[in-house]
């Protein structure tokens, strides 16, 4: 795929450049609680603006139902982008209507505008090819060139991600080029030992990637809510912990296959339990204790890996040459259940290997828990996109950028 450096070499002064970014940031009302995805697109936007392009930044935010919804406006993201750029950023209150047309027409060379949430238009996410193509055509009328830089959305077959690049000269932005380079190091150019830590709530979300990794990784460490389905498959009591009983046959098969392949599939040896789920807003101390993973009391809820598991996982990660981590080890939003996630994050920091934090909640945890982002080899902006790439799937947004 062509990159933004090739575009800049061709010259962009005076050209309208449509940048499909990922500004899908978490909001508390109108306050952005994590601006990592906005900062991730800054190098691309800055380079284009400094070269004299008229930059049109577009993104989705949340899941509005194809119509305007004030709860999902991109206005806060546009304001934060302006703060980070140190320059005024214009904001269009629609996607392809009068405001967008006038805002883009009013851009001077080097100017930047953000148009409203793309998902306010039903054509963005439509499964009807014609409806999606029609919306892409309206977006194309706003610009002369397309730059794809919203890695967090490249696994979606949406108008601005998949259809629009085919209507304009198209290039990959700096973020996408970086993300793809990192993912190749996790698939085609792996340095060993290769260790993977997987967490999160549902094992069903990770089955396909585990299936692929069983043939590639040397060690797979399991934590988070998904661990309890694995523990149940081994015949252990899991109390009231999150459990997907319908996935036990698949999990059992993976445990058997890992043993045959010589892949270490490592499960918690102890877990932190509580009688109930904590109040994540109050963060008040709760009743909790660490118990052996094979001795969980009935009526208790597992909310984190235990301290011995944290030490075990750290040992399995720190000496690896390549580490990929996706999914927290527990309910890290509450201090009583954050230690397992801290242990894994610290292990990546302490590792001399190539370390990748696989986006989503893992990236949020790194920032929430106060880690220095520069201490990791790479923090991805797209958890879902990263996982689908590792599963071996073709990602529509990347395919559309290929020539």
Coordinates of C-alpha atoms in Angstrom, one line a residue, residues 9-388:
X9 CA 6.5 13.7 -1.8
X10 CA 3.9 14.2 -4.6
X11 CA 2.8 17.4 -2.9
X12 CA -0.5 18.2 -1.1
X13 CA -0.6 22.0 -0.9
X14 CA -4.1 23.2 -1.5
X15 CA -5.5 19.7 -1.8
X16 CA -8.4 18.5 0.3
X17 CA -7.2 15.4 2.1
X18 CA -9.8 13.2 3.9
X19 CA -8.3 11.5 6.9
X20 CA -10.3 8.6 8.2
X21 CA -9.1 8.7 11.9
X22 CA -10.3 6.8 15.0
X23 CA -11.5 9.4 17.4
X24 CA -13.7 6.9 19.2
X25 CA -12.6 8.1 22.7
X26 CA -14.3 7.3 26.0
X27 CA -16.4 10.1 27.4
X28 CA -17.8 11.0 30.8
X29 CA -20.5 13.3 29.6
X30 CA -18.5 15.7 27.4
X31 CA -15.2 15.0 29.2
X32 CA -12.7 12.8 27.4
X33 CA -11.3 10.3 29.9
X34 CA -8.6 8.9 27.5
X35 CA -7.3 10.9 24.5
X36 CA -4.9 8.2 23.3
X37 CA -6.6 7.7 20.0
X38 CA -6.6 11.4 19.2
X39 CA -2.9 11.6 20.0
X40 CA -2.3 8.6 17.8
X41 CA -3.5 10.4 14.7
X42 CA -1.6 13.7 15.4
X43 CA 1.5 12.8 13.3
X44 CA -0.5 12.3 10.2
X45 CA -2.7 15.4 10.7
X46 CA 0.3 17.6 11.5
X47 CA 2.4 16.4 8.6
X48 CA -0.5 17.1 6.1
X49 CA -1.3 20.5 7.6
X50 CA 2.3 21.6 7.7
X51 CA 2.6 20.6 4.0
X52 CA -0.3 22.9 3.1
X53 CA -3.1 20.4 2.8
X54 CA -6.7 21.2 3.7
X55 CA -7.3 18.4 6.2
X56 CA -10.8 16.9 6.8
X57 CA -10.7 14.5 9.7
X58 CA -13.6 12.0 10.0
X59 CA -14.4 9.3 12.5
X60 CA -17.2 7.5 14.3
X61 CA -17.8 7.6 18.1
X62 CA -19.9 5.0 19.9
X63 CA -22.8 3.3 18.3
X64 CA -25.5 5.7 17.4
X65 CA -28.3 4.2 15.3
X66 CA -27.7 5.9 12.0
X67 CA -29.2 9.3 13.1
X68 CA -27.8 12.3 15.0
X69 CA -27.5 11.7 18.7
X70 CA -26.0 14.5 20.9
X71 CA -24.6 11.9 23.3
X72 CA -22.2 10.8 20.5
X73 CA -21.1 14.1 19.0
X74 CA -17.5 14.4 18.0
X75 CA -17.4 18.0 19.2
X76 CA -15.3 17.2 22.3
X77 CA -12.8 15.2 20.2
X78 CA -12.5 18.1 17.7
X79 CA -11.8 20.5 20.6
X80 CA -9.2 18.2 22.0
X81 CA -7.6 17.8 18.6
X82 CA -7.3 21.5 18.3
X83 CA -5.6 21.7 21.8
X84 CA -3.1 19.1 20.9
X85 CA -2.4 20.7 17.5
X86 CA -2.1 24.1 19.0
X87 CA -4.3 25.4 16.3
X88 CA -8.0 26.1 15.6
X89 CA -9.9 23.1 14.3
X90 CA -13.2 23.8 12.5
X91 CA -16.2 21.6 13.3
X92 CA -19.0 20.7 11.0
X93 CA -22.2 19.8 12.6
X94 CA -23.2 17.2 10.0
X95 CA -21.3 14.6 7.8
X96 CA -22.1 15.5 4.2
X97 CA -24.7 18.3 4.5
X98 CA -24.6 22.1 4.4
X99 CA -22.3 22.5 7.4
X100 CA -19.8 19.9 6.2
X101 CA -19.8 21.5 2.7
X102 CA -19.4 25.0 4.0
X103 CA -16.7 24.0 6.6
X104 CA -14.6 22.3 4.0
X105 CA -15.0 25.1 1.6
X106 CA -13.8 27.6 4.2
X107 CA -10.6 25.8 4.9
X108 CA -7.4 27.6 4.0
X109 CA -4.2 25.8 3.1
X110 CA -2.9 24.1 6.3
X111 CA -6.3 24.2 7.9
X112 CA -8.0 21.4 9.7
X113 CA -11.6 20.5 10.2
X114 CA -13.5 17.6 11.8
X115 CA -16.9 16.6 10.5
X116 CA -19.6 15.1 12.7
X117 CA -19.8 11.5 13.7
X118 CA -20.0 9.3 10.5
X119 CA -22.4 6.9 12.1
X120 CA -25.0 9.7 12.3
X121 CA -25.6 8.6 8.7
X122 CA -27.1 5.2 8.2
X123 CA -25.0 4.7 5.0
X124 CA -21.8 4.4 7.1
X125 CA -22.6 1.0 8.6
X126 CA -25.2 -0.3 6.2
X127 CA -25.0 -3.9 5.1
X128 CA -26.6 -2.8 1.8
X129 CA -23.7 -2.2 -0.6
X130 CA -25.6 0.4 -2.7
X131 CA -26.5 2.5 0.4
X132 CA -23.0 2.3 1.7
X133 CA -21.5 3.2 -1.7
X134 CA -23.9 6.2 -2.0
X135 CA -22.7 7.6 1.3
X136 CA -19.1 7.0 0.3
X137 CA -19.8 9.0 -2.9
X138 CA -21.0 11.9 -0.9
X139 CA -17.9 11.8 1.3
X140 CA -15.7 11.6 -1.7
X141 CA -17.2 14.9 -3.0
X142 CA -15.6 16.6 -0.1
X143 CA -12.1 15.6 -0.9
X144 CA -9.3 15.1 -3.5
X145 CA -7.3 12.5 -1.6
X146 CA -8.0 9.8 1.0
X147 CA -5.7 8.8 3.9
X148 CA -6.6 5.9 6.0
X149 CA -5.4 6.2 9.6
X150 CA -8.2 4.8 11.7
X151 CA -6.7 1.5 12.7
X152 CA -9.3 0.8 15.3
X153 CA -11.9 0.6 12.5
X154 CA -10.1 -1.3 9.7
X155 CA -11.8 -4.5 10.6
X156 CA -15.2 -2.9 9.7
X157 CA -16.7 -3.0 6.2
X158 CA -18.0 0.5 6.5
X159 CA -18.4 3.3 3.9
X160 CA -15.6 5.5 5.1
X161 CA -13.2 2.6 5.7
X162 CA -13.9 0.2 2.8
X163 CA -15.8 2.0 0.0
X164 CA -14.4 5.5 0.1
X165 CA -10.7 4.6 -0.6
X166 CA -11.8 3.2 -4.0
X167 CA -13.2 6.6 -5.0
X168 CA -10.1 8.6 -4.4
X169 CA -6.3 8.3 -4.6
X170 CA -5.6 6.5 -1.3
X171 CA -2.7 6.2 1.1
X172 CA -2.0 4.7 4.6
X173 CA -1.3 7.2 7.3
X174 CA 1.5 6.9 9.8
X175 CA -0.5 5.1 12.5
X176 CA -1.8 2.4 10.1
X177 CA 1.7 1.9 8.7
X178 CA 3.1 1.5 12.2
X179 CA 0.3 -0.9 13.4
X180 CA 0.7 -3.1 10.3
X181 CA 4.5 -3.2 10.9
X182 CA 4.0 -4.2 14.5
X183 CA 1.5 -7.0 13.6
X184 CA 3.9 -8.5 11.1
X185 CA 6.4 -8.8 13.9
X186 CA 3.7 -10.9 15.8
X187 CA 2.9 -13.1 12.8
X188 CA 5.6 -13.3 10.1
X189 CA 8.8 -12.1 11.8
X190 CA 8.5 -13.5 15.3
X191 CA 11.4 -13.5 17.7
X192 CA 11.2 -16.4 20.3
X193 CA 10.3 -17.2 22.9
X194 CA 6.9 -15.7 22.0
X195 CA 4.5 -15.2 24.9
X196 CA 0.9 -14.1 24.8
X197 CA -1.2 -12.9 27.7
X198 CA -5.0 -13.0 27.1
X199 CA -7.6 -11.6 29.4
X200 CA -11.0 -9.9 29.3
X201 CA -14.4 -11.2 30.2
X202 CA -15.6 -13.6 27.5
X203 CA -13.6 -16.6 26.3
X204 CA -15.8 -16.6 23.2
X205 CA -14.2 -13.3 22.1
X206 CA -10.7 -15.0 22.1
X207 CA -11.3 -18.5 20.8
X208 CA -10.3 -17.7 17.2
X209 CA -7.1 -16.0 18.2
X210 CA -6.2 -18.8 20.6
X211 CA -6.8 -21.3 17.8
X212 CA -4.3 -19.4 15.6
X213 CA -1.8 -18.8 18.4
X214 CA -1.6 -22.5 19.3
X215 CA 0.4 -22.9 16.2
X216 CA 2.6 -19.8 16.7
X217 CA 3.1 -18.9 20.3
X218 CA 5.4 -20.7 22.8
X219 CA 3.3 -19.6 25.8
X220 CA -0.3 -18.5 26.2
X221 CA -1.3 -17.1 29.6
X222 CA -5.0 -16.9 30.4
X223 CA -6.5 -14.4 32.9
X224 CA -9.6 -12.2 33.4
X225 CA -13.2 -13.5 33.4
X226 CA -12.4 -15.9 30.5
X227 CA -10.1 -17.9 32.8
X228 CA -13.0 -19.4 34.7
X229 CA -14.3 -21.3 31.7
X230 CA -10.8 -22.8 31.4
X231 CA -10.8 -23.6 35.2
X232 CA -14.2 -25.2 34.9
X233 CA -13.0 -27.3 32.0
X234 CA -10.4 -28.7 34.4
X235 CA -13.1 -29.7 36.8
X236 CA -12.6 -26.9 39.3
X237 CA -15.4 -25.1 41.2
X238 CA -15.7 -21.5 40.0
X239 CA -18.4 -20.2 42.3
X240 CA -20.5 -17.4 40.8
X241 CA -17.6 -16.3 38.5
X242 CA -18.3 -15.4 34.8
X243 CA -18.7 -18.7 33.0
X244 CA -19.5 -19.6 29.4
X245 CA -20.5 -23.3 29.8
X246 CA -21.2 -23.6 26.1
X247 CA -17.5 -22.9 25.4
X248 CA -16.2 -25.7 27.7
X249 CA -15.9 -28.3 24.9
X250 CA -13.8 -25.8 22.8
X251 CA -11.7 -24.9 25.7
X252 CA -11.1 -28.5 26.6
X253 CA -10.0 -29.2 23.0
X254 CA -7.5 -26.3 23.2
X255 CA -6.0 -27.5 26.5
X256 CA -5.5 -31.0 24.9
X257 CA -4.1 -29.5 21.6
X258 CA -1.7 -27.2 23.5
X259 CA -0.3 -30.2 25.4
X260 CA 0.2 -32.2 22.1
X261 CA 1.9 -29.2 20.4
X262 CA 4.2 -28.4 23.4
X263 CA 2.7 -25.0 23.9
X264 CA 2.5 -23.8 27.5
X265 CA -1.2 -22.9 28.1
X266 CA -0.9 -21.4 31.6
X267 CA -3.9 -20.9 33.9
X268 CA -4.2 -19.1 37.2
X269 CA -2.9 -20.9 40.3
X270 CA -4.8 -18.6 42.6
X271 CA -7.6 -16.0 42.2
X272 CA -9.0 -13.1 44.1
X273 CA -12.6 -13.6 45.1
X274 CA -15.4 -11.5 46.7
X275 CA -19.0 -12.1 47.6
X276 CA -20.2 -9.6 45.0
X277 CA -19.2 -7.2 42.2
X278 CA -17.7 -3.9 43.5
X279 CA -19.0 -0.4 43.0
X280 CA -16.6 0.9 40.3
X281 CA -17.5 4.5 40.9
X282 CA -17.1 4.6 44.7
X283 CA -14.0 2.4 44.6
X284 CA -14.5 1.8 48.4
X285 CA -12.7 -1.2 50.0
X286 CA -14.4 -4.5 49.5
X287 CA -14.4 -7.9 51.2
X288 CA -12.0 -10.0 49.2
X289 CA -9.3 -12.7 49.6
X290 CA -7.0 -14.8 47.5
X291 CA -7.7 -18.5 47.2
X292 CA -6.1 -21.4 45.3
X293 CA -7.7 -21.7 41.8
X294 CA -8.7 -25.3 42.6
X295 CA -10.3 -24.4 45.9
X296 CA -12.8 -21.6 45.1
X297 CA -15.6 -21.5 47.6
X298 CA -19.2 -21.8 46.3
X299 CA -21.0 -18.4 46.2
X300 CA -17.7 -16.4 45.6
X301 CA -17.0 -14.3 42.5
X302 CA -13.6 -14.4 40.9
X303 CA -12.5 -10.8 40.1
X304 CA -8.7 -11.0 39.5
X305 CA -5.8 -13.4 39.2
X306 CA -4.1 -13.9 42.6
X307 CA -0.7 -12.7 43.7
X308 CA 1.1 -16.1 43.1
X309 CA -0.4 -16.1 39.5
X310 CA 0.9 -12.5 39.1
X311 CA 4.4 -13.7 40.0
X312 CA 4.1 -16.7 37.7
X313 CA 2.9 -14.7 34.7
X314 CA 5.6 -12.1 35.2
X315 CA 8.2 -14.8 35.1
X316 CA 6.7 -16.2 31.9
X317 CA 6.6 -12.8 30.2
X318 CA 9.8 -11.0 31.3
X319 CA 12.2 -13.5 29.6
X320 CA 10.3 -13.6 26.3
X321 CA 11.7 -12.0 23.2
X322 CA 8.2 -11.1 21.9
X323 CA 5.2 -10.4 24.1
X324 CA 1.6 -9.6 23.1
X325 CA -1.0 -8.7 25.7
X326 CA -4.7 -8.3 25.1
X327 CA -7.3 -8.0 27.9
X328 CA -7.0 -7.1 31.6
X329 CA -6.4 -9.8 34.2
X330 CA -9.2 -8.6 36.4
X331 CA -11.6 -5.8 37.2
X332 CA -8.7 -3.3 37.1
X333 CA -11.1 -0.3 37.5
X334 CA -11.3 -1.1 41.2
X335 CA -8.1 -1.0 43.3
X336 CA -8.9 -4.2 45.1
X337 CA -8.8 -6.1 41.8
X338 CA -6.1 -4.3 39.8
X339 CA -3.0 -6.1 41.0
X340 CA -3.1 -8.9 38.4
X341 CA -3.3 -6.4 35.5
X342 CA -0.5 -4.3 37.1
X343 CA 1.7 -7.4 37.4
X344 CA 1.3 -8.2 33.7
X345 CA 1.8 -4.5 32.6
X346 CA 4.9 -4.3 34.8
X347 CA 6.3 -7.5 33.3
X348 CA 6.1 -6.0 29.9
X349 CA 7.9 -2.9 31.2
X350 CA 10.6 -5.1 32.7
X351 CA 11.0 -7.2 29.6
X352 CA 13.9 -6.7 27.2
X353 CA 11.8 -8.1 24.4
X354 CA 9.5 -6.5 21.9
X355 CA 6.3 -5.8 23.8
X356 CA 2.9 -5.0 22.4
X357 CA -0.2 -3.9 24.3
X358 CA -3.1 -5.0 22.1
X359 CA -5.4 -2.0 22.4
X360 CA -8.9 -1.8 23.9
X361 CA -9.2 -2.3 27.7
X362 CA -5.5 -3.2 27.9
X363 CA -4.4 0.2 26.6
X364 CA -7.0 1.8 28.9
X365 CA -5.5 -0.1 31.9
X366 CA -2.0 1.0 31.1
X367 CA -3.0 4.6 31.2
X368 CA -5.5 4.2 34.2
X369 CA -2.9 2.5 36.3
X370 CA -0.3 5.2 35.6
X371 CA 2.3 3.4 33.5
X372 CA 4.6 5.3 31.2
X373 CA 3.4 4.6 27.7
X374 CA 6.9 4.9 26.3
X375 CA 8.0 1.9 28.4
X376 CA 6.1 -0.5 26.0
X377 CA 7.3 -1.4 22.5
X378 CA 3.9 -0.5 21.1
X379 CA 0.4 0.3 22.4
X380 CA -2.2 -0.5 19.7
X381 CA -5.2 1.7 19.1
X382 CA -7.4 -1.2 17.9
X383 CA -8.0 -4.2 20.1
X384 CA -10.6 -5.8 17.8
X385 CA -8.6 -5.0 14.7
X386 CA -5.4 -6.5 16.2
X387 CA -7.1 -9.7 17.2
X388 CA -8.7 -10.2 13.8

